[in-house]
């Protein structure tokens, strides 16, 4: 029989161990706790995204649109510029929502859920637990939110029980609700609360990447190619010529954008198509890759509403989270059959 340690005893031990720490050390541990290993890569990609968005919008409005649509009247050019701004604003808005919506599973004190007290040292898959919402006779109420408590799991890293379809991320160092995958380009995990924004971001990235890639290539072909050589389109050579004044900053930005836009559009299109297929099946990338035993019995329309909310097509026009919220809470799933992930024994 494993030694059972309740939550109050663990909290006491942790509190006693922190008494001897200085205030500076407590602050350092607080901000260092849960910090992912790829902070530098995350901030580099985010800085690159901001730089790309600002400079691409600038050159598009000031140079690309006036040059490519120079045969059109000023009002037509104006509306095309409005459309470019609309695409950019929606892409940035969904990018911010992907990062700002925290999709991790948080520990709270007032939640009557399955709580694991201890893990056997010899068999980590077998643990002793109890139901905090059970009555005085030890029975689980029929109207309890924890009817599917046996499908909850225990994260030994976060030291808490997690609901079905929640999995731990080694980079975020958190348990993510309905974890899909960790996106290194955005620098965060894609899960229950931000998957809708990630899919829309992939859609707008596809449109912007391919459309702006064509605009940029057309401008370079008409303006820069007649007076340049082939090697000027290699970024190291372009940067060298920029330093020594042979190429202006506009040409350097356009060549730099041309190396990012088309690959970004192609990669985003793969993400968008794959996400739409997976959402229609009611699954996640993690469940498919890890072969998690999950079976969806809901129709395709309900699967899309589960991710995007009601009238889910409006998400492609503007972020619709405020008006059409998701139906699930990320912990219980109607129409989903989830196999038990652990063996549970009564204490």
GROMACS .gro file of C-alpha atoms in nm:
model
  347
    1UNK     CA    1   0.000   0.000   0.000
    2UNK     CA    2   0.163   0.328  -0.107
    3UNK     CA    3   0.209   0.608   0.135
    4UNK     CA    4  -0.073   0.860   0.091
    5UNK     CA    5   0.011   1.226   0.132
    6UNK     CA    6  -0.281   1.468   0.127
    7UNK     CA    7  -0.278   1.812  -0.029
    8UNK     CA    8  -0.251   2.003   0.300
    9UNK     CA    9   0.061   1.806   0.400
   10UNK     CA   10   0.227   1.878   0.065
   11UNK     CA   11   0.145   2.247   0.089
   12UNK     CA   12   0.291   2.258   0.440
   13UNK     CA   13   0.616   2.101   0.326
   14UNK     CA   14   0.645   2.341   0.033
   15UNK     CA   15   0.569   2.637   0.257
   16UNK     CA   16   0.828   2.533   0.514
   17UNK     CA   17   1.092   2.490   0.245
   18UNK     CA   18   1.033   2.845   0.121
   19UNK     CA   19   1.062   3.012   0.463
   20UNK     CA   20   1.442   3.034   0.445
   21UNK     CA   21   1.446   3.191   0.098
   22UNK     CA   22   1.516   3.560   0.056
   23UNK     CA   23   1.262   3.788  -0.108
   24UNK     CA   24   1.487   3.823  -0.414
   25UNK     CA   25   1.509   3.446  -0.452
   26UNK     CA   26   1.132   3.406  -0.418
   27UNK     CA   27   1.076   3.665  -0.691
   28UNK     CA   28   1.332   3.494  -0.915
   29UNK     CA   29   1.169   3.154  -0.869
   30UNK     CA   30   0.825   3.299  -0.929
   31UNK     CA   31   0.914   3.442  -1.270
   32UNK     CA   32   1.135   3.147  -1.365
   33UNK     CA   33   0.868   2.889  -1.284
   34UNK     CA   34   0.724   2.727  -1.592
   35UNK     CA   35   0.935   2.928  -1.835
   36UNK     CA   36   0.987   2.730  -2.155
   37UNK     CA   37   1.331   2.645  -2.288
   38UNK     CA   38   1.273   2.809  -2.626
   39UNK     CA   39   1.223   3.168  -2.500
   40UNK     CA   40   1.488   3.308  -2.734
   41UNK     CA   41   1.348   3.132  -3.040
   42UNK     CA   42   0.997   3.241  -2.942
   43UNK     CA   43   1.090   3.608  -2.912
   44UNK     CA   44   1.292   3.597  -3.234
   45UNK     CA   45   1.000   3.456  -3.433
   46UNK     CA   46   0.757   3.703  -3.277
   47UNK     CA   47   0.988   3.996  -3.349
   48UNK     CA   48   1.029   3.874  -3.706
   49UNK     CA   49   0.650   3.854  -3.744
   50UNK     CA   50   0.603   4.212  -3.621
   51UNK     CA   51   0.882   4.338  -3.847
   52UNK     CA   52   0.739   4.151  -4.145
   53UNK     CA   53   0.385   4.280  -4.084
   54UNK     CA   54   0.487   4.646  -4.046
   55UNK     CA   55   0.731   4.661  -4.336
   56UNK     CA   56   0.513   4.453  -4.568
   57UNK     CA   57   0.212   4.677  -4.507
   58UNK     CA   58   0.424   4.987  -4.568
   59UNK     CA   59   0.575   4.876  -4.899
   60UNK     CA   60   0.240   4.737  -5.016
   61UNK     CA   61   0.052   5.062  -4.964
   62UNK     CA   62   0.326   5.293  -5.086
   63UNK     CA   63   0.491   5.100  -5.370
   64UNK     CA   64   0.335   4.766  -5.468
   65UNK     CA   65  -0.031   4.861  -5.510
   66UNK     CA   66   0.037   5.193  -5.693
   67UNK     CA   67   0.280   5.019  -5.932
   68UNK     CA   68   0.080   4.703  -6.009
   69UNK     CA   69  -0.255   4.884  -6.036
   70UNK     CA   70  -0.123   5.201  -6.197
   71UNK     CA   71  -0.365   5.165  -6.489
   72UNK     CA   72  -0.665   5.176  -6.254
   73UNK     CA   73  -0.835   5.490  -6.126
   74UNK     CA   74  -0.745   5.629  -5.779
   75UNK     CA   75  -1.065   5.501  -5.615
   76UNK     CA   76  -0.993   5.145  -5.725
   77UNK     CA   77  -0.642   5.171  -5.583
   78UNK     CA   78  -0.791   5.310  -5.262
   79UNK     CA   79  -1.026   5.014  -5.213
   80UNK     CA   80  -0.746   4.770  -5.291
   81UNK     CA   81  -0.538   4.936  -5.020
   82UNK     CA   82  -0.833   4.905  -4.780
   83UNK     CA   83  -0.848   4.532  -4.861
   84UNK     CA   84  -0.476   4.495  -4.792
   85UNK     CA   85  -0.518   4.670  -4.456
   86UNK     CA   86  -0.815   4.447  -4.376
   87UNK     CA   87  -0.611   4.132  -4.439
   88UNK     CA   88  -0.321   4.260  -4.230
   89UNK     CA   89  -0.542   4.368  -3.937
   90UNK     CA   90  -0.722   4.032  -3.924
   91UNK     CA   91  -0.393   3.841  -3.939
   92UNK     CA   92  -0.240   4.047  -3.657
   93UNK     CA   93  -0.560   4.027  -3.447
   94UNK     CA   94  -0.576   3.648  -3.469
   95UNK     CA   95  -0.199   3.624  -3.407
   96UNK     CA   96  -0.242   3.822  -3.085
   97UNK     CA   97  -0.538   3.605  -2.982
   98UNK     CA   98  -0.334   3.287  -3.034
   99UNK     CA   99  -0.069   3.418  -2.794
  100UNK     CA  100  -0.289   3.593  -2.537
  101UNK     CA  101  -0.555   3.327  -2.481
  102UNK     CA  102  -0.410   3.095  -2.218
  103UNK     CA  103  -0.518   2.743  -2.303
  104UNK     CA  104  -0.347   2.573  -2.008
  105UNK     CA  105  -0.538   2.389  -1.737
  106UNK     CA  106  -0.522   2.589  -1.417
  107UNK     CA  107  -0.534   2.450  -1.065
  108UNK     CA  108  -0.818   2.599  -0.854
  109UNK     CA  109  -0.931   2.531  -0.498
  110UNK     CA  110  -1.307   2.543  -0.553
  111UNK     CA  111  -1.338   2.285  -0.830
  112UNK     CA  112  -1.501   1.950  -0.728
  113UNK     CA  113  -1.301   1.724  -0.954
  114UNK     CA  114  -1.101   1.407  -0.943
  115UNK     CA  115  -0.800   1.459  -0.719
  116UNK     CA  116  -0.503   1.224  -0.705
  117UNK     CA  117  -0.341   1.193  -0.365
  118UNK     CA  118  -0.035   0.985  -0.439
  119UNK     CA  119   0.142   0.783  -0.705
  120UNK     CA  120   0.279   0.439  -0.643
  121UNK     CA  121   0.656   0.431  -0.670
  122UNK     CA  122   0.665   0.085  -0.824
  123UNK     CA  123   0.387   0.134  -1.077
  124UNK     CA  124   0.337   0.495  -1.198
  125UNK     CA  125   0.032   0.392  -1.402
  126UNK     CA  126  -0.151   0.283  -1.087
  127UNK     CA  127  -0.237   0.552  -0.837
  128UNK     CA  128  -0.455   0.600  -0.532
  129UNK     CA  129  -0.716   0.871  -0.550
  130UNK     CA  130  -1.049   0.998  -0.434
  131UNK     CA  131  -1.339   1.208  -0.561
  132UNK     CA  132  -1.367   1.539  -0.382
  133UNK     CA  133  -1.734   1.574  -0.482
  134UNK     CA  134  -1.842   1.244  -0.327
  135UNK     CA  135  -2.093   1.244  -0.042
  136UNK     CA  136  -2.030   1.141   0.318
  137UNK     CA  137  -2.092   0.775   0.234
  138UNK     CA  138  -1.828   0.780  -0.039
  139UNK     CA  139  -2.076   0.768  -0.328
  140UNK     CA  140  -2.046   0.987  -0.638
  141UNK     CA  141  -2.361   1.199  -0.692
  142UNK     CA  142  -2.539   1.118  -1.017
  143UNK     CA  143  -2.559   1.486  -1.112
  144UNK     CA  144  -2.191   1.548  -1.047
  145UNK     CA  145  -1.971   1.706  -1.309
  146UNK     CA  146  -1.721   1.429  -1.244
  147UNK     CA  147  -1.927   1.136  -1.381
  148UNK     CA  148  -1.640   1.068  -1.622
  149UNK     CA  149  -1.379   1.090  -1.348
  150UNK     CA  150  -1.215   0.765  -1.451
  151UNK     CA  151  -1.092   0.926  -1.775
  152UNK     CA  152  -0.907   1.198  -1.585
  153UNK     CA  153  -0.533   1.156  -1.563
  154UNK     CA  154  -0.261   1.269  -1.326
  155UNK     CA  155   0.035   1.480  -1.437
  156UNK     CA  156   0.337   1.399  -1.226
  157UNK     CA  157   0.514   1.715  -1.348
  158UNK     CA  158   0.237   1.963  -1.269
  159UNK     CA  159   0.129   1.746  -0.972
  160UNK     CA  160  -0.240   1.772  -1.040
  161UNK     CA  161  -0.519   1.577  -1.207
  162UNK     CA  162  -0.605   1.674  -1.563
  163UNK     CA  163  -0.930   1.633  -1.760
  164UNK     CA  164  -0.972   1.419  -2.072
  165UNK     CA  165  -0.783   1.537  -2.383
  166UNK     CA  166  -0.550   1.754  -2.173
  167UNK     CA  167  -0.179   1.675  -2.212
  168UNK     CA  168   0.144   1.816  -2.077
  169UNK     CA  169   0.370   2.028  -2.300
  170UNK     CA  170   0.743   2.001  -2.233
  171UNK     CA  171   0.806   2.346  -2.384
  172UNK     CA  172   0.527   2.540  -2.211
  173UNK     CA  173   0.571   2.329  -1.896
  174UNK     CA  174   0.194   2.325  -1.853
  175UNK     CA  175  -0.096   2.089  -1.911
  176UNK     CA  176  -0.288   2.215  -2.214
  177UNK     CA  177  -0.664   2.172  -2.253
  178UNK     CA  178  -0.737   1.972  -2.569
  179UNK     CA  179  -0.371   1.998  -2.671
  180UNK     CA  180  -0.326   1.998  -3.048
  181UNK     CA  181   0.044   2.080  -3.090
  182UNK     CA  182   0.313   2.327  -2.986
  183UNK     CA  183   0.363   2.590  -3.254
  184UNK     CA  184   0.722   2.717  -3.259
  185UNK     CA  185   0.636   2.994  -3.506
  186UNK     CA  186   0.391   3.151  -3.261
  187UNK     CA  187   0.576   3.035  -2.950
  188UNK     CA  188   0.284   2.879  -2.767
  189UNK     CA  189   0.071   2.567  -2.753
  190UNK     CA  190  -0.240   2.533  -2.966
  191UNK     CA  191  -0.530   2.400  -2.765
  192UNK     CA  192  -0.892   2.446  -2.668
  193UNK     CA  193  -0.902   2.825  -2.626
  194UNK     CA  194  -0.683   2.940  -2.915
  195UNK     CA  195  -0.722   2.674  -3.186
  196UNK     CA  196  -0.990   2.877  -3.366
  197UNK     CA  197  -0.755   3.175  -3.391
  198UNK     CA  198  -0.467   2.960  -3.509
  199UNK     CA  199  -0.677   2.821  -3.795
  200UNK     CA  200  -0.789   3.168  -3.902
  201UNK     CA  201  -0.430   3.292  -3.873
  202UNK     CA  202  -0.321   3.009  -4.103
  203UNK     CA  203  -0.594   3.108  -4.350
  204UNK     CA  204  -0.490   3.475  -4.361
  205UNK     CA  205  -0.122   3.382  -4.371
  206UNK     CA  206  -0.194   3.171  -4.679
  207UNK     CA  207  -0.378   3.453  -4.855
  208UNK     CA  208  -0.124   3.720  -4.758
  209UNK     CA  209   0.178   3.501  -4.832
  210UNK     CA  210   0.069   3.401  -5.181
  211UNK     CA  211  -0.092   3.734  -5.277
  212UNK     CA  212   0.184   3.958  -5.144
  213UNK     CA  213   0.441   3.717  -5.280
  214UNK     CA  214   0.298   3.771  -5.628
  215UNK     CA  215   0.288   4.151  -5.578
  216UNK     CA  216   0.648   4.158  -5.457
  217UNK     CA  217   0.773   3.934  -5.736
  218UNK     CA  218   0.592   4.142  -5.995
  219UNK     CA  219   0.742   4.466  -5.863
  220UNK     CA  220   1.096   4.323  -5.851
  221UNK     CA  221   1.060   4.181  -6.202
  222UNK     CA  222   0.951   4.514  -6.345
  223UNK     CA  223   1.180   4.749  -6.150
  224UNK     CA  224   1.482   4.565  -6.016
  225UNK     CA  225   1.553   4.267  -6.245
  226UNK     CA  226   1.643   4.469  -6.561
  227UNK     CA  227   1.930   4.642  -6.377
  228UNK     CA  228   2.061   4.356  -6.160
  229UNK     CA  229   2.221   4.016  -6.176
  230UNK     CA  230   2.100   3.679  -6.048
  231UNK     CA  231   2.323   3.674  -5.739
  232UNK     CA  232   2.164   3.994  -5.606
  233UNK     CA  233   1.862   3.789  -5.499
  234UNK     CA  234   2.062   3.586  -5.246
  235UNK     CA  235   2.018   3.747  -4.905
  236UNK     CA  236   2.388   3.744  -4.804
  237UNK     CA  237   2.479   3.918  -5.130
  238UNK     CA  238   2.183   4.154  -5.098
  239UNK     CA  239   2.284   4.250  -4.744
  240UNK     CA  240   2.647   4.300  -4.855
  241UNK     CA  241   2.540   4.532  -5.134
  242UNK     CA  242   2.307   4.718  -4.895
  243UNK     CA  243   2.595   4.786  -4.655
  244UNK     CA  244   2.813   4.927  -4.933
  245UNK     CA  245   2.534   5.136  -5.085
  246UNK     CA  246   2.478   4.944  -5.407
  247UNK     CA  247   2.117   4.855  -5.313
  248UNK     CA  248   1.867   5.082  -5.137
  249UNK     CA  249   1.669   4.978  -4.830
  250UNK     CA  250   1.345   4.935  -5.029
  251UNK     CA  251   1.501   4.680  -5.264
  252UNK     CA  252   1.653   4.494  -4.970
  253UNK     CA  253   1.313   4.477  -4.795
  254UNK     CA  254   1.143   4.350  -5.109
  255UNK     CA  255   1.402   4.077  -5.163
  256UNK     CA  256   1.384   3.988  -4.794
  257UNK     CA  257   1.003   3.966  -4.815
  258UNK     CA  258   1.022   3.754  -5.130
  259UNK     CA  259   1.221   3.492  -4.938
  260UNK     CA  260   0.956   3.474  -4.664
  261UNK     CA  261   0.616   3.532  -4.823
  262UNK     CA  262   0.579   3.236  -5.059
  263UNK     CA  263   0.724   2.974  -4.817
  264UNK     CA  264   0.508   3.122  -4.541
  265UNK     CA  265   0.199   3.098  -4.761
  266UNK     CA  266   0.270   2.738  -4.858
  267UNK     CA  267   0.339   2.625  -4.501
  268UNK     CA  268   0.032   2.810  -4.373
  269UNK     CA  269  -0.184   2.646  -4.639
  270UNK     CA  270  -0.069   2.302  -4.523
  271UNK     CA  271  -0.155   2.392  -4.164
  272UNK     CA  272  -0.493   2.535  -4.263
  273UNK     CA  273  -0.602   2.237  -4.473
  274UNK     CA  274  -0.479   1.983  -4.215
  275UNK     CA  275  -0.649   2.168  -3.929
  276UNK     CA  276  -0.980   2.187  -4.115
  277UNK     CA  277  -0.968   1.814  -4.186
  278UNK     CA  278  -0.879   1.728  -3.826
  279UNK     CA  279  -1.148   1.960  -3.685
  280UNK     CA  280  -1.410   1.800  -3.911
  281UNK     CA  281  -1.316   1.464  -3.757
  282UNK     CA  282  -1.333   1.602  -3.403
  283UNK     CA  283  -0.972   1.505  -3.328
  284UNK     CA  284  -0.639   1.678  -3.262
  285UNK     CA  285  -0.290   1.636  -3.405
  286UNK     CA  286  -0.168   1.506  -3.069
  287UNK     CA  287  -0.437   1.238  -3.053
  288UNK     CA  288  -0.359   1.123  -3.407
  289UNK     CA  289   0.020   1.126  -3.357
  290UNK     CA  290   0.006   0.950  -3.018
  291UNK     CA  291  -0.279   0.717  -3.123
  292UNK     CA  292  -0.494   0.822  -2.829
  293UNK     CA  293  -0.811   0.616  -2.809
  294UNK     CA  294  -1.067   0.887  -2.887
  295UNK     CA  295  -1.380   0.828  -3.091
  296UNK     CA  296  -1.601   1.111  -3.211
  297UNK     CA  297  -1.972   1.040  -3.264
  298UNK     CA  298  -2.078   1.397  -3.340
  299UNK     CA  299  -2.166   1.529  -3.687
  300UNK     CA  300  -1.918   1.746  -3.874
  301UNK     CA  301  -2.118   2.064  -3.811
  302UNK     CA  302  -2.101   2.009  -3.434
  303UNK     CA  303  -1.726   1.955  -3.452
  304UNK     CA  304  -1.682   2.293  -3.619
  305UNK     CA  305  -1.912   2.461  -3.365
  306UNK     CA  306  -1.707   2.304  -3.089
  307UNK     CA  307  -1.396   2.487  -3.213
  308UNK     CA  308  -1.537   2.808  -3.363
  309UNK     CA  309  -1.870   2.852  -3.185
  310UNK     CA  310  -2.205   2.917  -3.355
  311UNK     CA  311  -2.202   3.066  -3.706
  312UNK     CA  312  -1.842   2.954  -3.727
  313UNK     CA  313  -1.792   3.093  -4.079
  314UNK     CA  314  -1.799   3.449  -3.939
  315UNK     CA  315  -1.463   3.382  -3.774
  316UNK     CA  316  -1.306   3.422  -4.117
  317UNK     CA  317  -1.438   3.780  -4.131
  318UNK     CA  318  -1.349   3.897  -3.779
  319UNK     CA  319  -1.252   3.744  -3.440
  320UNK     CA  320  -1.595   3.628  -3.321
  321UNK     CA  321  -1.506   3.502  -2.973
  322UNK     CA  322  -1.694   3.786  -2.798
  323UNK     CA  323  -2.020   3.714  -2.981
  324UNK     CA  324  -2.009   3.338  -3.046
  325UNK     CA  325  -1.835   3.155  -2.766
  326UNK     CA  326  -1.739   2.789  -2.765
  327UNK     CA  327  -1.995   2.548  -2.626
  328UNK     CA  328  -1.763   2.319  -2.430
  329UNK     CA  329  -1.555   2.409  -2.125
  330UNK     CA  330  -1.250   2.209  -2.232
  331UNK     CA  331  -1.300   1.948  -1.958
  332UNK     CA  332  -1.612   1.753  -2.056
  333UNK     CA  333  -1.696   1.644  -2.410
  334UNK     CA  334  -2.039   1.548  -2.538
  335UNK     CA  335  -2.040   1.297  -2.819
  336UNK     CA  336  -1.679   1.192  -2.751
  337UNK     CA  337  -1.583   0.845  -2.636
  338UNK     CA  338  -1.254   0.857  -2.448
  339UNK     CA  339  -1.086   0.541  -2.325
  340UNK     CA  340  -0.958   0.528  -1.969
  341UNK     CA  341  -0.598   0.641  -1.954
  342UNK     CA  342  -0.513   0.504  -1.610
  343UNK     CA  343  -0.602   0.231  -1.365
  344UNK     CA  344  -0.771   0.369  -1.056
  345UNK     CA  345  -0.795   0.198  -0.718
  346UNK     CA  346  -0.995   0.302  -0.414
  347UNK     CA  347  -0.794   0.431  -0.123
   0.00000   0.00000   0.00000
